[in-house]
Coordinates of C-alpha atoms in Angstrom, one line a residue:
X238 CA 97.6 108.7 160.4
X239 CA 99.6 105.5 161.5
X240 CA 103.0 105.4 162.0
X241 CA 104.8 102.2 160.8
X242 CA 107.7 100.6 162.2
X243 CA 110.2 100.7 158.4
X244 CA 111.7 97.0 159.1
X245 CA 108.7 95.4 159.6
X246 CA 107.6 96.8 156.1
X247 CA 110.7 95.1 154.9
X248 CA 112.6 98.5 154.7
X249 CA 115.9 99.2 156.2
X250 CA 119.4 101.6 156.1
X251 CA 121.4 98.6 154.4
X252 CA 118.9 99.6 151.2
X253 CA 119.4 103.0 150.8
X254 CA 122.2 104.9 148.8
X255 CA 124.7 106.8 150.9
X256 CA 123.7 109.7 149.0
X257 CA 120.3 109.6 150.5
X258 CA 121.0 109.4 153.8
X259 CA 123.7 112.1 153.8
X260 CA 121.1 115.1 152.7
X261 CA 118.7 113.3 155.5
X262 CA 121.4 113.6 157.9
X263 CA 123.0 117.1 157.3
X264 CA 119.1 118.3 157.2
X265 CA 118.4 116.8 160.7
X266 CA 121.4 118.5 161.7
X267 CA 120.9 121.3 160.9
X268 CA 117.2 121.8 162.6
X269 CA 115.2 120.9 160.1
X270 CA 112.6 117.9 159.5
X271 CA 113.6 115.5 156.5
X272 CA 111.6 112.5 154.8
X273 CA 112.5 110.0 151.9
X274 CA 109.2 110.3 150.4
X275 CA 107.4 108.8 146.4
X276 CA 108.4 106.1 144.6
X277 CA 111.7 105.1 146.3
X278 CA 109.6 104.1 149.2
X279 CA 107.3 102.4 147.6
X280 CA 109.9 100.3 145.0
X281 CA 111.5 98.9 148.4
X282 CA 108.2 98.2 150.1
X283 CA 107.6 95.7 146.9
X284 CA 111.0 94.6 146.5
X285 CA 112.0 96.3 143.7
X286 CA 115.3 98.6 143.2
X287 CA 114.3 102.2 143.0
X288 CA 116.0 104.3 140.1
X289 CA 116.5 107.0 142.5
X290 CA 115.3 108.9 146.0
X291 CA 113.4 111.9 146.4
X292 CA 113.1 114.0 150.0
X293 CA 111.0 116.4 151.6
X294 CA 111.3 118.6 154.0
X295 CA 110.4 122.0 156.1
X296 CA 113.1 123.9 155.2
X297 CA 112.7 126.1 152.0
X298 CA 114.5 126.0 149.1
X299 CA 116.6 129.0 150.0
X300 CA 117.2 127.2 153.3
X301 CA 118.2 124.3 151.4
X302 CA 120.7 126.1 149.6
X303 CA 122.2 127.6 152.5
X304 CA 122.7 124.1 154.0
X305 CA 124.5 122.8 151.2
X306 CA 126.3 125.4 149.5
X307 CA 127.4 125.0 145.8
X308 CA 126.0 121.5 146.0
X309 CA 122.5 122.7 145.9
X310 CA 120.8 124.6 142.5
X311 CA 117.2 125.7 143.0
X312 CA 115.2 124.7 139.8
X313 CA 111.4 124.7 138.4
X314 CA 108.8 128.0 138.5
X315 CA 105.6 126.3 139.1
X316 CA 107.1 123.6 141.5
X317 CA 110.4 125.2 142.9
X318 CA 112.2 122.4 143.9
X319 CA 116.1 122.0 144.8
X320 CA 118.9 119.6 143.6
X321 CA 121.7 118.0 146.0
X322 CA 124.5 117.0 144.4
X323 CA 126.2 114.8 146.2
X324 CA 129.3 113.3 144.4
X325 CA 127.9 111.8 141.4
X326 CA 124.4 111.7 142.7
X327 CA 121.7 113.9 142.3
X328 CA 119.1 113.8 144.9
X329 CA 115.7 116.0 144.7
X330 CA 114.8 118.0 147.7
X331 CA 110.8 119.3 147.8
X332 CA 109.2 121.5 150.7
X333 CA 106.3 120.9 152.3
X334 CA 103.4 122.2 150.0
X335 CA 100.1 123.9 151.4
X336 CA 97.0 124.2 149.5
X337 CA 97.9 127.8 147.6
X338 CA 96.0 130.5 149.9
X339 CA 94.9 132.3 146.5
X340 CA 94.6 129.6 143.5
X341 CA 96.9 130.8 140.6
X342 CA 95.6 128.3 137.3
X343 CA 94.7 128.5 133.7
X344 CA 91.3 128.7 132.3
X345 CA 91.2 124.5 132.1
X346 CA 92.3 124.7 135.6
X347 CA 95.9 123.8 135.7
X348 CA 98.0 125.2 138.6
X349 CA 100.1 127.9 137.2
X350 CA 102.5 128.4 140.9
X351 CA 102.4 126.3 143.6
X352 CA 105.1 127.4 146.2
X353 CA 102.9 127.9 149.1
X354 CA 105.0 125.9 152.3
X355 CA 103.3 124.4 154.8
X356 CA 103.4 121.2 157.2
X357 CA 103.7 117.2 157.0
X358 CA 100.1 117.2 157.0
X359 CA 99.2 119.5 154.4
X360 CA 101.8 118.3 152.5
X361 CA 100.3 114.6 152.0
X362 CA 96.9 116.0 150.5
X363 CA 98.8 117.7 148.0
X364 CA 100.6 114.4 146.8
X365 CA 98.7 112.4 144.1
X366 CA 98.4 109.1 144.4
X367 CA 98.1 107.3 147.8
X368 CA 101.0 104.8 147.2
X369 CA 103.1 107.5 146.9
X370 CA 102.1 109.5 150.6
X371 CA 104.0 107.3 152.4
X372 CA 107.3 109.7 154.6
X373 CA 110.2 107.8 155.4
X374 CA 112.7 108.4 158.0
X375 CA 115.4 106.1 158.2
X376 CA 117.6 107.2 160.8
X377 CA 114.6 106.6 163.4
X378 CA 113.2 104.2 161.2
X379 CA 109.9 104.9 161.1
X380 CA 107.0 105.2 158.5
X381 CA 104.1 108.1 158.5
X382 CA 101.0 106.3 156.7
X383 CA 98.7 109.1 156.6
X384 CA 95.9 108.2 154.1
X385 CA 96.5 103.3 154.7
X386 CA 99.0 103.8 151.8
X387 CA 100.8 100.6 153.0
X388 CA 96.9 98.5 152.5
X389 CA 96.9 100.1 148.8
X390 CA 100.2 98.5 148.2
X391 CA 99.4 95.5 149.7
X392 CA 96.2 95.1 147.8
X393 CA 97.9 96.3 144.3
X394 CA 95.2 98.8 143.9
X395 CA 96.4 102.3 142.4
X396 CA 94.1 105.4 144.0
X397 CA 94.7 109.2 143.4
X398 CA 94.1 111.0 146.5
X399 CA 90.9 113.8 145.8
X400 CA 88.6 114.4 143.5
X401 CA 89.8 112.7 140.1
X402 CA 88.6 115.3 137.5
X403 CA 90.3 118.0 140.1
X404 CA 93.3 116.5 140.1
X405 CA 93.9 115.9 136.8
X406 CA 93.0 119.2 136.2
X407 CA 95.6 120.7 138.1
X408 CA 98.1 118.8 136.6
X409 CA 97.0 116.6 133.6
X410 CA 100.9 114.8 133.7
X411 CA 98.9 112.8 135.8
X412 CA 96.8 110.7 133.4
X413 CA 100.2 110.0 132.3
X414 CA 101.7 108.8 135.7
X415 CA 98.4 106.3 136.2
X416 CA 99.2 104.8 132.9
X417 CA 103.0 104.4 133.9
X418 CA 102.1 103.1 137.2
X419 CA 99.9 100.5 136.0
X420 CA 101.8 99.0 133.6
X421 CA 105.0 99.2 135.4
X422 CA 103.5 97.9 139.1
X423 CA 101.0 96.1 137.1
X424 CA 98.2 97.6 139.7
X425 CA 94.6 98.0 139.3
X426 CA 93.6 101.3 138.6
X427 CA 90.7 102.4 140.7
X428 CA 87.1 103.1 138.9
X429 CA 86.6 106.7 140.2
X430 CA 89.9 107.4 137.5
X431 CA 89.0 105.6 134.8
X432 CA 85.2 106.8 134.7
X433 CA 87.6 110.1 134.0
X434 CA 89.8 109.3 131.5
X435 CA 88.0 110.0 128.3
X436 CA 88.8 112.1 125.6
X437 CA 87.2 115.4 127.0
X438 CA 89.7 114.9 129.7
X439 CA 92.8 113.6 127.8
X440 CA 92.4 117.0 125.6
X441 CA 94.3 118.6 128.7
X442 CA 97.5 117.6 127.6
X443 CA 97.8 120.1 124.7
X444 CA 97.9 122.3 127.6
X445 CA 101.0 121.0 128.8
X446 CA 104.4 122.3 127.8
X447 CA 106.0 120.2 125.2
X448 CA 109.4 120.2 127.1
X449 CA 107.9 118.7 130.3
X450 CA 105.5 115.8 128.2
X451 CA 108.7 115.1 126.3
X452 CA 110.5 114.5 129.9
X453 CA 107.5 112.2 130.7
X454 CA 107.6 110.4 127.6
X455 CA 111.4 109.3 128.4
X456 CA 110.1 108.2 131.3
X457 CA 107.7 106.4 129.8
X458 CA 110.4 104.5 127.4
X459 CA 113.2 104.3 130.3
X460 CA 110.7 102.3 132.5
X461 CA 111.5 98.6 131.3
X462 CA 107.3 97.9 130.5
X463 CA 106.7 99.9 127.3
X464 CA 105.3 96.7 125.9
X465 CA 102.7 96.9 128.6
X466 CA 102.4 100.7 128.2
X467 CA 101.3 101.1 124.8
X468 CA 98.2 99.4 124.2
X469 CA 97.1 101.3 127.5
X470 CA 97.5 104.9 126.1
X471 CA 95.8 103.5 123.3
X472 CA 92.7 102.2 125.2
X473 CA 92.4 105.2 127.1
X474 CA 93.1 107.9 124.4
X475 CA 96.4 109.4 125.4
X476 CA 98.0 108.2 122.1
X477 CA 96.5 111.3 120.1
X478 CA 97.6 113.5 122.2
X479 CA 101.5 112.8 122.5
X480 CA 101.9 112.0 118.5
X481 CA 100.8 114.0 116.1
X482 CA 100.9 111.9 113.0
X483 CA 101.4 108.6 114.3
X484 CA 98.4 106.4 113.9
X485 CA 96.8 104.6 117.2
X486 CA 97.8 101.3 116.5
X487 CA 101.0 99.0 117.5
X488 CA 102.1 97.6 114.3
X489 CA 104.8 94.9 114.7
X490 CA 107.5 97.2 114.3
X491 CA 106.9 99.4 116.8
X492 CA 106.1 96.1 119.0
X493 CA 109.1 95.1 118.2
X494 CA 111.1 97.8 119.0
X495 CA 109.3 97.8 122.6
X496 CA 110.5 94.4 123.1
X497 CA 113.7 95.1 122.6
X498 CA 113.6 98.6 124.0
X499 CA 112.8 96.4 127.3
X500 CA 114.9 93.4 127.3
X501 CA 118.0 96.0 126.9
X502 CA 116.8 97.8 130.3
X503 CA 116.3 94.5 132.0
X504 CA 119.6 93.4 130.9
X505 CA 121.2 96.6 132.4
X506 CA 121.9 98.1 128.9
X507 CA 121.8 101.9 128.2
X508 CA 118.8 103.2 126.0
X509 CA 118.4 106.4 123.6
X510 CA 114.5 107.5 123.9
X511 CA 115.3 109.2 120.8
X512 CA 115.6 105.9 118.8
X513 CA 111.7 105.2 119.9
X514 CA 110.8 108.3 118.5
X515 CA 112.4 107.0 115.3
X516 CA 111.0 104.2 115.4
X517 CA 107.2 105.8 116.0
X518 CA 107.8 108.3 113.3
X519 CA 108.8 106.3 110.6
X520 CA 105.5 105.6 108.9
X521 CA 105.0 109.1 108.8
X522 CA 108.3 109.5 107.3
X523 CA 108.0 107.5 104.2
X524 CA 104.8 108.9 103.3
X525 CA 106.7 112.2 103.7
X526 CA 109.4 111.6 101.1
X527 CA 106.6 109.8 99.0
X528 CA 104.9 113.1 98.9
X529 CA 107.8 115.5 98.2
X530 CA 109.1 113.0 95.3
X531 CA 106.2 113.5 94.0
X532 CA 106.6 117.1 93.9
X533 CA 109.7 116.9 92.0
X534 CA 112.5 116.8 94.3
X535 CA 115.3 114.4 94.3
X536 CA 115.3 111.0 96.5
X537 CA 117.9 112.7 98.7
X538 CA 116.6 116.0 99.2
X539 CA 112.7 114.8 99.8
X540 CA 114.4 112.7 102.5
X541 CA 116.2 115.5 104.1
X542 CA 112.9 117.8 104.2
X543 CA 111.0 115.2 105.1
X544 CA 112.9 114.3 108.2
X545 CA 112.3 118.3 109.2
X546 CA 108.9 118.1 108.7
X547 CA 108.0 115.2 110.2
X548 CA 110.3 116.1 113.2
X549 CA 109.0 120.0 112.9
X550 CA 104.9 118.8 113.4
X551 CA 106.0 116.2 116.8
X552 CA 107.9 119.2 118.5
X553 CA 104.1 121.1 118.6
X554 CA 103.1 117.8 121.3
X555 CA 106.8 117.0 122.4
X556 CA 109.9 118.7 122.3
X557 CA 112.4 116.5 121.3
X558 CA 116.2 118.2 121.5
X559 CA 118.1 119.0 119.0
X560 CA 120.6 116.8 119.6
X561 CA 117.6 114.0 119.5
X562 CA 116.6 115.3 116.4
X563 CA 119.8 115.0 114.6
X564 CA 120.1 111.3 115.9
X565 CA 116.8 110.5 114.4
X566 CA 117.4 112.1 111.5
X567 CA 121.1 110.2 111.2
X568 CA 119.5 107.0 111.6
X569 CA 116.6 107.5 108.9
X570 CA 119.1 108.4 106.4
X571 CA 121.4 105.7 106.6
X572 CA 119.2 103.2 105.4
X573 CA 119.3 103.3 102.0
X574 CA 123.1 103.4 102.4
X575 CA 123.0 100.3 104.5
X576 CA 120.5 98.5 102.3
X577 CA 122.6 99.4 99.1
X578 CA 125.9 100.3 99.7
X579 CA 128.9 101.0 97.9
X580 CA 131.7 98.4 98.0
X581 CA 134.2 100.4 98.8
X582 CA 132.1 102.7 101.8
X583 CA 131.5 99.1 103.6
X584 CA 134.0 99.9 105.8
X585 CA 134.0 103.5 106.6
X586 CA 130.0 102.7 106.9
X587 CA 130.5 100.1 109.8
X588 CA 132.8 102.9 111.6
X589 CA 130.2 105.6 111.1
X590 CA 129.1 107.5 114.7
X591 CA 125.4 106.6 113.8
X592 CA 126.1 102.6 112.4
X593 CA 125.3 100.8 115.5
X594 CA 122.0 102.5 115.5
X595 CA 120.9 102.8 111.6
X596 CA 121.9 98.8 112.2
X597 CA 119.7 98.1 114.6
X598 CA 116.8 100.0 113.0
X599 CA 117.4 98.0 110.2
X600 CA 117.5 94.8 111.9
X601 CA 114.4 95.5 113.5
X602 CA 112.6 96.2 110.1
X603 CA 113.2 93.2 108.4
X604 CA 113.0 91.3 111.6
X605 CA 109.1 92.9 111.9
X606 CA 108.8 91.7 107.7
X607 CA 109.9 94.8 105.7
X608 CA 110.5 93.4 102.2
X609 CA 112.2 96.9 101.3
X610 CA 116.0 95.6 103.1
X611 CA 116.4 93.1 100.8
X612 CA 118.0 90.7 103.3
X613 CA 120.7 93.4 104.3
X614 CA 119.8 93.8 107.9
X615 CA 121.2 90.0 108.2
X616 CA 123.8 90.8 105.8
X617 CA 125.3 93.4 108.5
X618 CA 124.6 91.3 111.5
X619 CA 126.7 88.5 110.5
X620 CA 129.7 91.0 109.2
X621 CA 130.0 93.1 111.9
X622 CA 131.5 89.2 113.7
X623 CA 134.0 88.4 110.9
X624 CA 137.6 89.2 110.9
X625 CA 139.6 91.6 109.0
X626 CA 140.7 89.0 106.3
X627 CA 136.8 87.6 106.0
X628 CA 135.7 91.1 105.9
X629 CA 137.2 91.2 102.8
X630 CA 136.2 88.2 100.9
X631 CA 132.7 89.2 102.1
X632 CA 133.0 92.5 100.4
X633 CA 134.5 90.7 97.7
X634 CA 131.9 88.6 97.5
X635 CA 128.8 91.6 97.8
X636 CA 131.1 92.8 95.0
X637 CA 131.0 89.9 92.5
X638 CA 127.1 89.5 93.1
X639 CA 126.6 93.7 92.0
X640 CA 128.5 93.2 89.0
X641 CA 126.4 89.7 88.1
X642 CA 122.9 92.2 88.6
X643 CA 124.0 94.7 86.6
X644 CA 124.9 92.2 83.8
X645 CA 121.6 90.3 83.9
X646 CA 119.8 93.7 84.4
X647 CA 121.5 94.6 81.2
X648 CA 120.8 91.1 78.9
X649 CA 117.8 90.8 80.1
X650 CA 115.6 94.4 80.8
X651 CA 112.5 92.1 80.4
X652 CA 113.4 90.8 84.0
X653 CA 112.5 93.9 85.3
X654 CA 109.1 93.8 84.0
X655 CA 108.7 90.3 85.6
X656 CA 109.6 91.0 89.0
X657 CA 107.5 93.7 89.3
X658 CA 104.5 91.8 87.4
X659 CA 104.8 88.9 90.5
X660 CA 103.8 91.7 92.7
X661 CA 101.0 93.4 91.1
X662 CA 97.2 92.9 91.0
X663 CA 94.8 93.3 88.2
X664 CA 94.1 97.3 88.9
X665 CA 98.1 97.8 87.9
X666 CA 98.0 97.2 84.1
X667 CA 98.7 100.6 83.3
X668 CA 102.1 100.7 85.6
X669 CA 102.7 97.7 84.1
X670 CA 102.3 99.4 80.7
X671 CA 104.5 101.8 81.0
X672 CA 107.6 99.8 82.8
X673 CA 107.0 97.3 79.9
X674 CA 106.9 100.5 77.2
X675 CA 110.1 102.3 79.2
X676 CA 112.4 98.9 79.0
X677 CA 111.2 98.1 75.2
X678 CA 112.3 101.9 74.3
X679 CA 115.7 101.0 75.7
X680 CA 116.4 97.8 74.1
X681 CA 115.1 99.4 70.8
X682 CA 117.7 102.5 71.4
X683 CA 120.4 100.0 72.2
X684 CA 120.1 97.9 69.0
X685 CA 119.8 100.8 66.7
X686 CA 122.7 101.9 68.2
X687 CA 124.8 98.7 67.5
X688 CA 123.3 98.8 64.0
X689 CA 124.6 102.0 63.2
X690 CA 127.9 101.5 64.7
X691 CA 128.0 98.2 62.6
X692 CA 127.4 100.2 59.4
X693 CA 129.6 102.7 60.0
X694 CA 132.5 99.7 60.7
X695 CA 131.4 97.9 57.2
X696 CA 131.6 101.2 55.2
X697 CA 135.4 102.0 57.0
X698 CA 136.5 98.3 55.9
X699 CA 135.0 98.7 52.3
X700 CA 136.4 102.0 51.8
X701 CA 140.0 100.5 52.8
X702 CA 139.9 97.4 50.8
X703 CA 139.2 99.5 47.4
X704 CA 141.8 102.1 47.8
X705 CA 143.6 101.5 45.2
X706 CA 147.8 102.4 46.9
X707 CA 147.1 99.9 49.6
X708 CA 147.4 96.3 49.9
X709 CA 144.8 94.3 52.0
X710 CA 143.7 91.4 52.9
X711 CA 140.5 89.9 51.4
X712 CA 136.9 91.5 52.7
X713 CA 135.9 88.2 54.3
X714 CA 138.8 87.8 56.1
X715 CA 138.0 87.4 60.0
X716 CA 139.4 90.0 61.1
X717 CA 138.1 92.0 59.0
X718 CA 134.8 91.3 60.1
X719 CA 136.0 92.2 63.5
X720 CA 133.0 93.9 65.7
X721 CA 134.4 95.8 68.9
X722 CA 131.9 94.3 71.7
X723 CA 131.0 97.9 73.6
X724 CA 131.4 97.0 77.6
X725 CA 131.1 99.1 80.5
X726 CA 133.8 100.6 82.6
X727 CA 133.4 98.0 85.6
X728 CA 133.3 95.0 82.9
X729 CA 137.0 95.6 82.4
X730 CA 139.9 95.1 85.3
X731 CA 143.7 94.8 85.7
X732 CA 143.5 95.4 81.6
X733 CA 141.2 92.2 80.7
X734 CA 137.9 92.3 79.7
X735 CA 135.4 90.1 81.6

């Protein structure tokens, strides 16, 4: 063990949150031995700014709770640890761990309880990677180095203290924490763990609990380097593991997505994981509703039972909440009401709880080349900046352009047939059959229609110019030979036809 003097490692009081050094204080005062220990240490040592501060002490976690009354809840069964709440701040409070005197683990050798207290020095064996072992006490500022943690830093090397299979045995999270580690610090990971990480090993995380490997996975999207992270659970085969039905591949929406996902953390922005997960499980969705369609049910119901499905297989890896789950669901069924919507929901739409979300997913679809959004992601982008009054002519306008569709898909069915033969290769012929049979049905229907409504107007006008106790004009008389032109509803405002 060396013992470090904190400012020459470039640490001091100045960095530390007040919260922090209260439980440290009110700890010492009260007897006991107390450490800033983990990350939070390690973040300052490298001159980064730690998301938070974890401490350690001797005392126990009922001791813990007598010190700080109501402000302290004890939490966890395997790891009993307690919370400090101190004003808005929640600081985590561990006690020194000893190796378990009888070993309490599963039949792939996880630890099942580990709430056997113990000392300083036992306690930094149990710890799992060296850069993380380092004890800080502020208020004497001084550093406890007990396995040349500070050198590992220095030399941007990531080790895990032990025997690598054992360790990740115990806890297999920890395949997950290397992977964080190195593409958040950007370390090199040492060989001894990577000769381990294969697919016999990454297999332990089924026996995980879905709740905790969800927790991990926001932790994994929250961490500002997802970019970086991906392709490494990839390489390594963790991918499998965490989704179910998501293929092992980045596509460029998902890379996308990461890049924004990490710009908006470096910018200080708020994140919902949930909207990764929707973004991951997409793919998987639209085969989904593919499927069910094809089963018979409607475009809306396959999309609602797909979303449960889809959502129903990832809670066997993770457990995403059910608030999460109604997000992602929201946000997959808005877009086919923001790619076509209805004039008049526009604005009710851009008020919607979900918009700025369903937007943004949208966005990033046609941004990674979905030819499905028709240009709306860009459509909603540039309204959401107009005024009220340009609003309006913009809705106007989206207005205007529906009606002048509808009239060409109406004069001209053939069109149909067109667009879809620009797309197709040689194998489609018999699609192309059938689209061209279905619109040459209509226009037959529709012109055997007018005929017969023509008829029916000739006979009325013959039958009036021969009755015999009525005077009328001559049969060729224009406006006798008047046809009522048969227009739609919309075709027709304020009383005028179009």
């Amino acid at each position: 063990m060396q013992t470090l003097r904190a400012s020459d490692c470039g640490l001091s009081i100045a960095l530390l949150s007040p919260a922090i050094l209260e439980v440290i204080d009110t700890l010492n005062k009260a007897g006991y031995e107390a450490y800033i220990v983990g990350g939070g240490v390690r973040d300052l040592m490298l001159g980064l700014h730690p998301k938070d501060f974890d401490a350690v002490t001797n005392a126990t976690p009922s001791q813990i709770r007598d010190t700080f009354g109501r402000r302290c809840r004890i939490i966890g069964r395997r790891f009993e640890l307690a919370h400090v709440f101190i004003g808005r701040e929640m600081i985590e409070v561990a006690t020194f761990r000893a190796p378990p005197k009888k070993a309490q683990t599963s039949a792939m050798g996880m630890v099942l309880r580990d709430n056997a207290w113990g000392t300083i020095k036992q306690d930094f064996s149990r710890r799992d990677f060296s850069i993380n072992a380092m004890y800080y006490q502020p208020l004497k500022d001084t550093i406890f180095d007990f396995c040349h943690s500070y050198d590992d830093i220095k030399q941007q090397k990531l080790k895990l203290l032990g025997d690598p299979v054992q360790r990740f045995e115990e806890d297999p999270v920890r395949m997950l924490r290397v992977l964080r580690f190195a593409a958040k610090l950007g370390f090199e990971i040492d060989e001894a763990m990577l000769k381990v990480l294969v697919p016999e090993m990454t297999v332990l995380l089924r026996e995980v609990s879905p709740h905790r490997l969800y927790d991990e996975s926001q932790k994994m999207f929250s961490a500002g380097h997802l970019t970086e992270l991906l392709p490494l659970l990839i390489e390594y085969q963790v991918w499998q593991q965490l989704f179910a039905d998501v293929p092992p591949h980045v596509s460029t929406f998902i890379e996308r997505a990461a890049i924004n996902t990490d710009q908006r953390i470096k910018q200080g922005k708020s994140i919902n994981p949930a909207f990764f997960y929707a973004v991951l499980l997409w793919e998987p969705y639209l085969e989904r509703v593919e499927l069910l369609k094809e089963k018979g049910l409607s475009d809306v119901d396959a999309r609602t039972q797909a979303g449960m499905d889809v959502l129903r297989r990832q809670a066997l890896r993770t457990a995403i909440p059910r608030y999460s789950e109604h997000f992602i669901r929201e946000v997959w069924e808005m877009q086919p009401r923001l790619i076509s919507p209805r004039t008049r929901q526009i604005p009710a739409l851009s008020t919607h709880a979900r918009f700025r979300a369903a937007y943004d997913f949208l966005y990033l679809r046609e941004n990674a080349g979905a030819t499905d959004t028709h240009g709306m992601g860009q459509w909603w982008h540039e309204y959401q900046d107009l005024s009220t009054d340009q609003k309006e002519k913009v809705i106007q306008k989206y207005n205007r352009q529906l009606i002048r569709d509808k009239r060409k898909q109406q004069a001209n069915p053939d069109a149909i047939v067109n667009d879809v033969k620009v797309h197709m290769d040689d194998g489609d012929d018999v699609v192309l059959s059938t689209v061209a049979e279905q619109a040459r049905k209509k226009r037959s229907s529709f012109s055997s229609k007018s005929a017969r409504v023509a008829a029916e107007i000739d006979s009325s006008l013959e039958h009036a110019v021969n009755r015999p106790d009525k005077k009328v004009v001559d049969a060729n008389h224009p406006i006798t030979r008047r046809r009522r032109k048969v227009r739609e509803q919309f075709q027709v405002e304020m009383g005028r036809s179009t």
